[in-house]
Short mmCIF file of C-alpha atoms in Angstrom, two decimals:
data_model
loop_
_atom_site.label_atom_id
_atom_site.label_comp_id
_atom_site.label_asym_id
_atom_site.label_seq_id
_atom_site.Cartn_x
_atom_site.Cartn_y
_atom_site.Cartn_z
CA MET O 1 0.00 0.00 0.00
CA ALA O 2 2.85 2.35 0.88
CA ASP O 3 4.60 1.52 -2.42
CA GLU O 4 1.42 2.38 -4.41
CA ASP O 5 1.16 5.73 -2.64
CA LYS O 6 4.74 6.50 -3.63
CA LEU O 7 4.14 5.54 -7.29
CA GLN O 8 0.88 7.52 -7.69
CA PRO O 9 2.52 11.01 -8.05
CA LEU O 10 4.97 9.52 -10.53
CA MET O 11 2.08 8.10 -12.60
CA PHE O 12 0.28 11.45 -12.60
CA LEU O 13 3.46 13.17 -13.77
CA MET O 14 3.99 10.65 -16.56
CA THR O 15 0.34 10.99 -17.67
CA TYR O 16 0.61 14.82 -17.79
CA MET O 17 3.82 14.69 -19.80
CA LEU O 18 2.31 12.28 -22.32
CA MET O 19 -0.80 14.46 -22.77
CA LYS O 20 1.30 17.59 -23.16
CA ARG O 21 3.49 15.84 -25.74
CA ARG O 22 0.44 14.76 -27.74
CA ARG O 23 -0.99 18.31 -27.64
CA ASP O 24 2.30 19.78 -28.85
CA ILE O 25 2.45 17.26 -31.70
CA ASN O 26 -1.16 18.12 -32.72
CA ASN O 27 -0.41 21.88 -32.66
CA ALA O 28 2.68 21.39 -34.76
CA ASP O 29 0.72 19.37 -37.29
CA THR O 30 -1.96 22.07 -37.46
CA GLN O 31 0.63 24.79 -37.99
CA ARG O 32 2.34 22.83 -40.75
CA LEU O 33 -1.02 22.23 -42.44
CA ASN O 34 -1.94 25.95 -42.27
CA GLU O 35 1.44 26.92 -43.65
CA VAL O 36 1.02 24.52 -46.56
CA LYS O 37 -2.44 25.95 -47.32
CA ARG O 38 -1.08 29.50 -47.13
CA ARG O 39 1.71 28.70 -49.55
CA ILE O 40 -0.76 27.06 -51.93
CA ARG O 41 -3.02 30.13 -51.87
CA HIS O 42 -0.05 32.43 -52.39
CA ARG O 43 1.18 30.37 -55.35
CA GLN O 44 -2.32 30.32 -56.88
CA TYR O 45 -2.59 34.12 -56.50
CA PHE O 46 0.87 34.54 -58.04
CA PHE O 47 -0.06 32.36 -61.02
CA GLN O 48 -3.34 34.28 -61.48
CA ARG O 49 -1.48 37.59 -61.54
CA GLN O 50 0.95 36.20 -64.10
CA ARG O 51 -1.92 34.92 -66.20
CA ARG O 52 -3.74 38.30 -66.08
CA MET O 53 -0.53 40.14 -66.93
CA LEU O 54 0.07 37.91 -69.94
CA MET O 55 -3.52 38.47 -71.10
CA MET O 56 -3.14 42.25 -70.80
CA LEU O 57 0.15 42.22 -72.69
CA THR O 58 -1.37 40.01 -75.37
CA ALA O 59 -4.43 42.26 -75.69
CA ARG O 60 -2.21 45.34 -75.99
CA ASP O 61 -0.04 43.82 -78.71
CA VAL O 62 -2.91 42.36 -80.73
CA ARG O 63 -4.31 44.71 -83.38
CA CYS O 64 -7.72 43.75 -84.70
CA SER O 65 -8.14 44.33 -88.42
CA CYS O 66 -11.85 45.15 -88.08
CA ASP O 67 -13.23 48.38 -86.59
CA ILE O 68 -15.72 46.71 -84.25
CA ARG O 69 -15.48 47.37 -80.53
CA THR O 70 -17.66 45.72 -77.97
CA ARG O 71 -19.50 47.86 -75.40
CA PRO O 72 -20.37 45.32 -72.71
CA TRP O 73 -21.70 47.80 -70.14
CA THR O 74 -23.66 50.17 -72.39
CA SER O 75 -26.42 49.93 -74.91
CA THR O 76 -25.75 51.11 -78.45
CA GLU O 77 -27.63 54.33 -79.19
CA CYS O 78 -28.42 55.99 -82.48
CA THR O 79 -26.02 58.87 -83.25
CA ASP O 80 -27.23 59.63 -86.76
CA TRP O 81 -28.74 62.99 -85.78
CA TRP O 82 -25.45 64.34 -84.43
CA GLU O 83 -23.13 62.89 -87.07
CA ARG O 84 -25.27 63.52 -90.14
CA VAL O 85 -27.64 66.39 -89.33
CA VAL O 86 -25.72 68.65 -86.95
CA MET O 87 -22.19 68.22 -88.30
CA THR O 88 -23.10 68.33 -91.99
CA GLU O 89 -26.52 69.95 -92.47
CA PHE O 90 -26.85 72.58 -89.73
CA GLN O 91 -27.07 76.11 -91.13
CA PRO O 92 -25.60 79.18 -89.32
CA SER O 93 -29.07 80.03 -87.99
CA ASP O 94 -29.42 76.51 -86.58
CA TRP O 95 -26.13 76.76 -84.70
CA LEU O 96 -27.18 80.10 -83.27
CA GLU O 97 -30.62 78.88 -82.23
CA LYS O 98 -29.60 75.55 -80.70
CA PHE O 99 -26.16 76.31 -79.25
CA ARG O 100 -26.51 80.09 -78.80
CA MET O 101 -23.26 80.69 -80.69
CA SER O 102 -21.92 80.52 -84.21
CA ARG O 103 -20.24 77.43 -85.63
CA GLU O 104 -16.90 79.25 -85.61
CA THR O 105 -17.23 80.15 -81.92
CA PHE O 106 -18.29 76.58 -81.12
CA PHE O 107 -15.14 75.06 -82.62
CA PHE O 108 -13.03 77.81 -81.08
CA LEU O 109 -14.47 76.79 -77.71
CA CYS O 110 -13.76 73.12 -78.39
CA GLY O 111 -10.14 73.94 -79.19
CA LYS O 112 -9.74 75.84 -75.93
CA LEU O 113 -11.27 73.01 -73.88
CA LYS O 114 -9.41 70.17 -75.59
CA PRO O 115 -6.56 69.91 -73.02
CA ARG O 116 -9.06 69.02 -70.29
CA LEU O 117 -11.85 67.22 -72.18
CA ALA O 118 -10.12 65.09 -74.84
CA ARG O 119 -10.50 61.33 -74.34
CA GLN O 120 -8.94 58.30 -76.10
CA ASP O 121 -10.65 55.24 -77.57
CA THR O 122 -10.17 51.88 -75.85
CA HIS O 123 -10.62 48.29 -77.04
CA PHE O 124 -13.90 48.13 -75.14
CA ARG O 125 -15.61 51.30 -76.35
CA ARG O 126 -15.18 54.46 -78.39
CA ALA O 127 -14.57 57.70 -76.53
CA LEU O 128 -17.26 60.34 -76.91
CA PRO O 129 -15.90 62.96 -79.36
CA LEU O 130 -14.86 66.27 -77.83
CA GLU O 131 -17.25 68.27 -80.01
CA LYS O 132 -20.16 66.06 -78.99
CA ARG O 133 -19.37 66.44 -75.28
CA VAL O 134 -19.30 70.23 -75.62
CA ALA O 135 -22.50 70.22 -77.69
CA VAL O 136 -24.36 68.14 -75.09
CA ALA O 137 -23.40 70.61 -72.35
CA LEU O 138 -24.26 73.70 -74.41
CA TRP O 139 -27.64 72.22 -75.34
CA ARG O 140 -28.41 71.75 -71.64
CA LEU O 141 -27.25 75.26 -70.69
CA ALA O 142 -29.14 76.88 -73.56
CA SER O 143 -32.45 75.01 -73.23
CA ASN O 144 -32.54 73.66 -69.63
CA ILE O 145 -34.43 70.60 -70.90
CA GLU O 146 -34.30 67.21 -69.17
CA TYR O 147 -31.27 64.94 -69.38
CA ARG O 148 -33.50 62.20 -70.77
CA THR O 149 -34.50 64.35 -73.77
CA ILE O 150 -30.89 65.27 -74.52
CA SER O 151 -29.95 61.61 -74.10
CA GLY O 152 -32.31 60.51 -76.86
CA LEU O 153 -31.30 63.40 -79.08
CA PHE O 154 -27.55 62.81 -79.00
CA GLY O 155 -27.63 59.02 -78.64
CA VAL O 156 -25.92 58.86 -75.24
CA GLY O 157 -27.00 57.75 -71.80
CA SER O 158 -28.59 60.11 -69.29
CA SER O 159 -25.67 59.65 -66.92
CA THR O 160 -23.33 60.59 -69.77
CA VAL O 161 -25.29 63.82 -70.30
CA CYS O 162 -24.93 64.66 -66.61
CA LYS O 163 -21.20 63.95 -66.70
CA CYS O 164 -20.74 66.04 -69.85
CA VAL O 165 -22.45 69.03 -68.25
CA ARG O 166 -20.27 68.77 -65.15
CA ASP O 167 -17.02 68.21 -67.04
CA VAL O 168 -17.58 70.95 -69.61
CA CYS O 169 -18.64 73.54 -67.01
CA HIS O 170 -15.62 72.76 -64.85
CA ALA O 171 -13.34 72.93 -67.90
CA ILE O 172 -14.76 76.30 -68.96
CA VAL O 173 -14.23 77.76 -65.49
CA THR O 174 -10.75 76.29 -65.14
CA LEU O 175 -9.37 77.12 -68.59
CA LEU O 176 -11.27 80.24 -69.71
CA ARG O 177 -11.88 82.15 -66.49
CA PRO O 178 -8.34 83.60 -66.36
CA VAL O 179 -8.88 85.03 -69.85
CA TYR O 180 -12.56 85.95 -70.09
CA LEU O 181 -13.56 86.63 -66.47
CA CYS O 182 -10.77 88.51 -64.74
CA SER O 183 -10.02 91.92 -63.26
CA PRO O 184 -9.69 94.57 -65.98
CA SER O 185 -6.37 96.09 -66.94
CA VAL O 186 -5.75 99.84 -66.71
CA GLN O 187 -6.54 100.24 -70.41
CA GLU O 188 -9.76 98.22 -70.08
CA VAL O 189 -10.82 100.41 -67.14
CA GLU O 190 -10.27 103.54 -69.21
CA ASP O 191 -12.19 102.03 -72.14
CA SER O 192 -15.09 101.09 -69.88
CA ALA O 193 -15.25 104.64 -68.48
CA ARG O 194 -15.43 106.04 -72.03
CA HIS O 195 -18.20 103.60 -72.94
CA PHE O 196 -20.28 104.53 -69.90
CA LEU O 197 -19.95 108.19 -70.76
CA SER O 198 -20.60 107.90 -74.49
CA ARG O 199 -23.32 105.25 -74.38
CA TRP O 200 -25.11 105.89 -71.09
CA GLY O 201 -24.15 109.48 -70.29
CA PHE O 202 -22.66 108.71 -66.87
CA PRO O 203 -19.11 110.03 -66.35
CA HIS O 204 -16.27 108.64 -64.26
CA CYS O 205 -17.95 105.21 -64.02
CA VAL O 206 -16.37 101.90 -65.03
CA GLY O 207 -19.03 99.31 -64.17
CA ALA O 208 -22.24 98.29 -62.45
CA VAL O 209 -22.74 95.70 -59.71
CA ALA O 210 -25.96 93.68 -59.64
CA THR O 211 -27.41 90.47 -58.23
CA LEU O 212 -28.79 87.48 -60.12
CA HIS O 213 -31.16 84.90 -58.60
CA THR O 214 -31.29 81.40 -60.10
CA ALA O 215 -34.20 79.13 -59.16
CA ILE O 216 -33.26 75.72 -57.76
CA LEU O 217 -34.83 72.52 -56.47
CA MET O 218 -35.53 72.21 -52.77
CA PRO O 219 -32.20 71.50 -51.03
CA SER O 220 -31.85 68.65 -48.55
CA ALA O 221 -30.98 70.99 -45.65
CA ASN O 222 -31.33 74.65 -44.61
CA VAL O 223 -34.28 75.22 -46.91
CA ALA O 224 -35.22 78.52 -45.28
CA ASN O 225 -31.82 80.00 -46.12
CA TYR O 226 -32.52 79.62 -49.85
CA ALA O 227 -35.87 81.48 -49.82
CA ASN O 228 -35.31 84.89 -51.47
CA PRO O 229 -37.33 88.08 -50.73
CA ASP O 230 -40.07 86.93 -53.15
CA GLY O 231 -40.40 83.57 -51.38
CA TRP O 232 -39.07 81.13 -54.00
CA LEU O 233 -35.91 79.06 -53.60
CA SER O 234 -32.78 80.32 -55.33
CA VAL O 235 -29.06 80.87 -55.20
CA VAL O 236 -27.93 84.46 -55.60
CA SER O 237 -24.84 85.65 -57.43
CA GLN O 238 -23.13 89.01 -57.65
CA VAL O 239 -21.95 90.21 -61.06
CA ALA O 240 -19.94 93.24 -62.17
CA VAL O 241 -20.64 94.51 -65.70
CA ASN O 242 -18.40 96.80 -67.75
CA GLY O 243 -19.42 99.40 -70.32
CA LEU O 244 -19.53 96.81 -73.11
CA GLY O 245 -22.05 94.63 -71.30
CA GLN O 246 -19.49 91.96 -70.41
CA PHE O 247 -18.87 90.48 -66.97
CA TRP O 248 -15.49 90.92 -65.31
CA ASP O 249 -16.28 89.71 -61.79
CA VAL O 250 -18.78 87.05 -60.64
CA CYS O 251 -19.31 85.77 -57.10
CA ALA O 252 -21.75 82.85 -57.37
CA GLY O 253 -23.58 80.35 -55.20
CA PHE O 254 -24.87 82.17 -52.10
CA PRO O 255 -28.23 81.10 -50.56
CA GLY O 256 -31.15 83.16 -51.86
CA SER O 257 -31.80 84.92 -48.55
CA THR O 258 -28.26 86.37 -48.39
CA GLU O 259 -28.18 90.17 -48.30
CA PRO O 260 -26.35 91.83 -51.23
CA THR O 261 -24.17 93.68 -48.72
CA ALA O 262 -22.95 90.39 -47.24
CA ILE O 263 -22.07 89.05 -50.70
CA LEU O 264 -20.23 92.23 -51.61
CA GLN O 265 -18.17 92.25 -48.42
CA ASN O 266 -17.16 88.61 -48.98
CA SER O 267 -16.07 89.16 -52.59
CA ALA O 268 -12.71 90.07 -54.06
CA LEU O 269 -14.38 93.11 -55.63
CA TRP O 270 -14.85 94.74 -52.21
CA ALA O 271 -11.18 94.39 -51.29
CA SER O 272 -9.97 95.52 -54.71
CA ALA O 273 -12.27 98.56 -54.99
CA SER O 274 -11.73 99.66 -51.38
CA GLU O 275 -7.99 99.76 -51.99
CA GLY O 276 -8.37 101.76 -55.20
CA GLY O 277 -7.81 98.85 -57.56
CA LEU O 278 -10.34 100.14 -60.10
CA SER O 279 -8.49 103.40 -60.83
CA PRO O 280 -5.05 104.31 -62.12
CA ASP O 281 -2.52 105.90 -59.81
CA PRO O 282 -2.88 108.83 -59.41
CA PRO O 283 -6.69 108.90 -59.71
CA PRO O 284 -8.16 110.94 -62.60
CA SER O 285 -9.73 114.33 -62.06
CA PHE O 286 -13.49 114.90 -61.85
CA MET O 287 -15.17 118.26 -61.22
CA GLY O 288 -11.80 119.72 -60.27
CA LYS O 289 -10.98 117.01 -57.72
CA SER O 290 -8.87 113.88 -57.77
CA LEU O 291 -11.42 111.08 -57.63
CA ARG O 292 -11.28 107.32 -58.13
CA TYR O 293 -13.59 105.73 -60.67
CA VAL O 294 -16.92 104.56 -59.29
CA LEU O 295 -19.29 101.62 -59.75
CA LEU O 296 -23.08 101.71 -59.81
CA GLY O 297 -25.00 99.48 -57.41
CA GLU O 298 -28.50 98.30 -56.56
CA PRO O 299 -30.49 99.79 -53.64
CA GLY O 300 -29.47 96.77 -51.54
CA TYR O 301 -25.80 97.78 -51.66
CA PRO O 302 -24.14 100.20 -49.23
CA LEU O 303 -23.13 103.68 -50.33
CA GLN O 304 -19.34 103.89 -50.60
CA PRO O 305 -16.89 106.44 -52.03
CA TRP O 306 -16.43 104.04 -54.97
CA LEU O 307 -20.00 102.65 -55.13
CA MET O 308 -22.89 104.93 -56.09
CA LYS O 309 -26.58 104.13 -55.81
CA ALA O 310 -29.72 106.09 -56.56
CA TYR O 311 -31.41 108.28 -53.99
CA SER O 312 -34.44 106.65 -52.43
CA LYS O 313 -37.85 108.25 -52.82
CA LYS O 314 -37.80 109.23 -49.15
CA GLU O 315 -34.42 110.96 -49.52
CA GLU O 316 -35.74 112.96 -52.48
CA ASP O 317 -38.92 114.06 -50.69
CA ASP O 318 -37.18 114.96 -47.42
CA VAL O 319 -34.58 117.15 -49.14
CA GLU O 320 -37.17 118.85 -51.33
CA GLU O 321 -39.19 119.86 -48.28
CA GLU O 322 -36.15 121.13 -46.36
CA GLU O 323 -33.86 122.63 -48.99
CA GLY O 324 -35.98 123.12 -52.07
CA GLY O 325 -33.68 123.09 -55.14
CA LEU O 326 -31.52 120.25 -53.85
CA GLY O 327 -34.31 117.79 -54.57
CA GLU O 328 -34.17 118.72 -58.26
CA SER O 329 -30.45 117.86 -58.45
CA ARG O 330 -31.11 114.49 -56.83
CA ARG O 331 -33.83 113.73 -59.35
CA ALA O 332 -31.42 114.61 -62.16
CA PHE O 333 -28.86 112.25 -60.62
CA ASN O 334 -31.44 109.47 -60.39
CA GLN O 335 -32.46 109.94 -64.01
CA ARG O 336 -28.86 109.58 -65.20
CA PHE O 337 -28.29 106.71 -62.81
CA VAL O 338 -31.31 104.77 -64.11
CA ARG O 339 -30.16 105.34 -67.69
CA ALA O 340 -26.67 104.04 -66.93
CA TRP O 341 -28.03 101.17 -64.83
CA ARG O 342 -29.85 100.03 -67.94
CA GLY O 343 -26.52 98.68 -69.18
CA ALA O 344 -26.34 96.16 -66.34
CA GLU O 345 -29.98 95.18 -66.85
CA VAL O 346 -29.40 94.60 -70.56
CA ALA O 347 -26.34 92.45 -69.87
CA LEU O 348 -28.20 90.28 -67.33
CA LEU O 349 -31.17 89.99 -69.67
CA ARG O 350 -28.97 88.84 -72.53
CA LEU O 351 -27.21 86.38 -70.20
CA ARG O 352 -30.47 84.79 -69.03
CA ALA O 353 -31.99 84.83 -72.51
CA ARG O 354 -28.98 83.14 -74.08
CA TRP O 355 -28.60 80.51 -71.33
CA GLN O 356 -32.04 79.37 -70.24
CA CYS O 357 -30.70 77.37 -67.28
CA LEU O 358 -30.41 80.73 -65.49
CA SER O 359 -33.94 81.94 -66.22
CA LYS O 360 -35.79 78.69 -65.51
CA ARG O 361 -35.61 76.43 -62.47
CA ASN O 362 -32.28 74.63 -62.51
CA ASP O 363 -32.78 70.95 -61.68
CA CYS O 364 -29.08 70.15 -61.28
CA SER O 365 -27.46 69.26 -57.99
CA LEU O 366 -26.84 72.24 -55.74
CA ASP O 367 -23.06 71.72 -55.81
CA VAL O 368 -23.04 72.10 -59.62
CA VAL O 369 -25.19 75.25 -59.90
CA PRO O 370 -22.45 77.80 -58.96
CA THR O 371 -20.11 76.29 -61.56
CA MET O 372 -22.87 76.43 -64.18
CA ILE O 373 -23.50 80.12 -63.39
CA LEU O 374 -19.81 80.94 -63.77
CA ALA O 375 -19.62 78.92 -67.00
CA CYS O 376 -22.62 80.78 -68.45
CA CYS O 377 -21.09 84.17 -67.62
CA ILE O 378 -17.83 83.14 -69.28
CA LEU O 379 -19.67 81.83 -72.35
CA HIS O 380 -21.59 85.12 -72.51
CA ASN O 381 -18.28 87.00 -72.65
CA VAL O 382 -16.93 84.61 -75.30
CA CYS O 383 -20.00 85.14 -77.51
CA GLU O 384 -19.93 88.92 -77.02
CA ALA O 385 -16.19 89.07 -77.76
CA HIS O 386 -16.68 87.07 -80.98
CA GLY O 387 -19.61 89.24 -82.07
CA ASP O 388 -22.13 86.39 -82.19
CA LEU O 389 -25.62 87.56 -83.07
CA PHE O 390 -28.18 87.89 -80.28
CA ARG O 391 -31.77 87.32 -81.34
CA GLY O 392 -34.41 89.63 -79.93
CA GLU O 393 -37.01 86.87 -79.65
CA TRP O 394 -34.91 85.22 -76.94
CA HIS O 395 -35.96 88.05 -74.63
CA GLY O 396 -39.53 86.79 -74.73
CA GLU O 397 -38.49 83.49 -73.17
CA VAL O 398 -37.11 85.37 -70.15
CA THR O 399 -39.99 87.79 -69.68
CA LYS O 400 -42.43 84.87 -69.70
CA GLY O 401 -40.44 83.09 -67.02
CA GLU O 402 -42.06 81.89 -63.82
CA ASN O 403 -39.42 83.44 -61.57
CA PRO O 404 -38.90 87.20 -62.07
CA GLN O 405 -35.89 88.64 -60.31
CA PRO O 406 -36.75 89.70 -56.73
CA GLY O 407 -36.00 93.15 -55.35
CA HIS O 408 -33.85 93.92 -52.32
CA THR O 409 -34.44 96.37 -49.53
CA VAL O 410 -32.16 99.29 -48.79
CA ALA O 411 -28.87 98.24 -47.23
CA ARG O 412 -28.62 98.39 -43.46
CA ALA O 413 -24.85 98.03 -43.11
CA PRO O 414 -22.07 98.91 -43.27
CA SER O 415 -22.70 102.40 -44.66
CA THR O 416 -25.23 103.63 -42.13
CA PRO O 417 -25.59 107.42 -41.88
CA GLY O 418 -22.79 108.97 -39.88
CA THR O 419 -20.02 106.50 -40.79
CA SER O 420 -16.97 107.80 -42.61
CA ASP O 421 -17.59 105.69 -45.72
CA HIS O 422 -21.18 106.87 -45.94
CA LEU O 423 -20.19 110.53 -45.54
CA GLN O 424 -17.48 110.22 -48.18
CA GLY O 425 -19.96 108.45 -50.44
CA GLU O 426 -22.44 111.30 -49.98
CA GLU O 427 -19.76 113.82 -50.93
CA VAL O 428 -18.94 111.91 -54.09
CA ARG O 429 -22.62 111.55 -54.97
CA LYS O 430 -23.04 115.32 -54.44
CA LEU O 431 -20.28 115.91 -56.99
CA PHE O 432 -22.26 113.91 -59.54
CA CYS O 433 -25.41 115.90 -58.68
CA ASP O 434 -23.49 119.13 -59.37
CA TYR O 435 -22.15 117.67 -62.62
CA PHE O 436 -25.62 116.78 -63.91
CA GLN O 437 -26.94 120.25 -62.96
CA GLN O 438 -24.64 121.93 -65.45
CA PRO O 439 -26.65 123.90 -68.08
CA GLN O 440 -25.25 122.04 -71.11
CA LEU O 441 -26.22 118.67 -69.62
CA GLN O 442 -29.69 119.87 -68.69
CA GLN O 443 -30.21 120.94 -72.30
CA GLN O 444 -29.22 117.42 -73.44
CA ASP O 445 -31.81 115.90 -71.11
#
């Protein structure tokens, strides 16, 4: 019995060692098996990569004698209308009506956009020609019709139409903005001042600043911010127009409820004009004083030494009651101001009439709308610079629109009465009142 008690611990120890040995052997076998499987998978993956590489090299080196390319992920559409009708049978009037520009301007535009829009054919499908991509986008901008309609017309998918519009608008802004939508040179400023004087009868003025509302679909968030003073949803843009009716500064994409003053203060135009960037150095003389050139602005803008706006009806009546003859000079100023402001109105009317996506509700995504507005302003300048004909009947499409441009209330800030900018602005505006009260100008009126 005593011997068995002595052997029992030894037996337990032997049993534990045998079990541990068996477990170690099983773990080693499992690890070896997993390593073999891993190596097999790795070798299979390596062989698959080699096989795919050989197939790609073979496909690149093989040149098919036929001109047939498969399009496995698209359906073949009819392109006869574009290839036969537009490219060969369209008359100059057709180009002007459908694309809002002449054939020469169209191909000039395609040449300018080629570095960003050109695509190459592949063995799976033909690339959409550059001219067709530009035409699809222009058709959308000019007519604002549905993607589905343009899709059937040009023989491309609806998603392709959407992509063409995005790509072309971005290319126009990227490549043409530095040339056709930039701050004017000193010579261009002088030319604009001469045009305002000769055409509109307003001296010492180089441009007009206005706002443009573009109707949009209901956004997914912050809907109230996009309701403009007339109650419909829009994005508002600020545009500066020179004496030739061309745009040289555009600040696009603000919610429709944004005050014009807020847009102006957040634009590069405010910083440039406040620092005297719109006038040569030294400033030219006006009424015997050295005075920087001025811009004309809507009632919603603040009065500044470089930004003039018309007197309100209340300002006219109050001055007439208190100081008599001063009210007459303010009315003369307002008459000349309204005449000169007509230049900005004409430019905006031509812009919206030429590109219907700005006069009708724009159904594009909200992130694309600002780029479309900039692209339309640039295209307007391109057409005007090339002397493309503008048809008067296009105006009727704008005047019949469902969304007339809303008005803005008088600015509350920053030029409140008593501030230095407001007082300097009043002094400058008084100079213009004195100028328009000269006998020879009154006889012209």
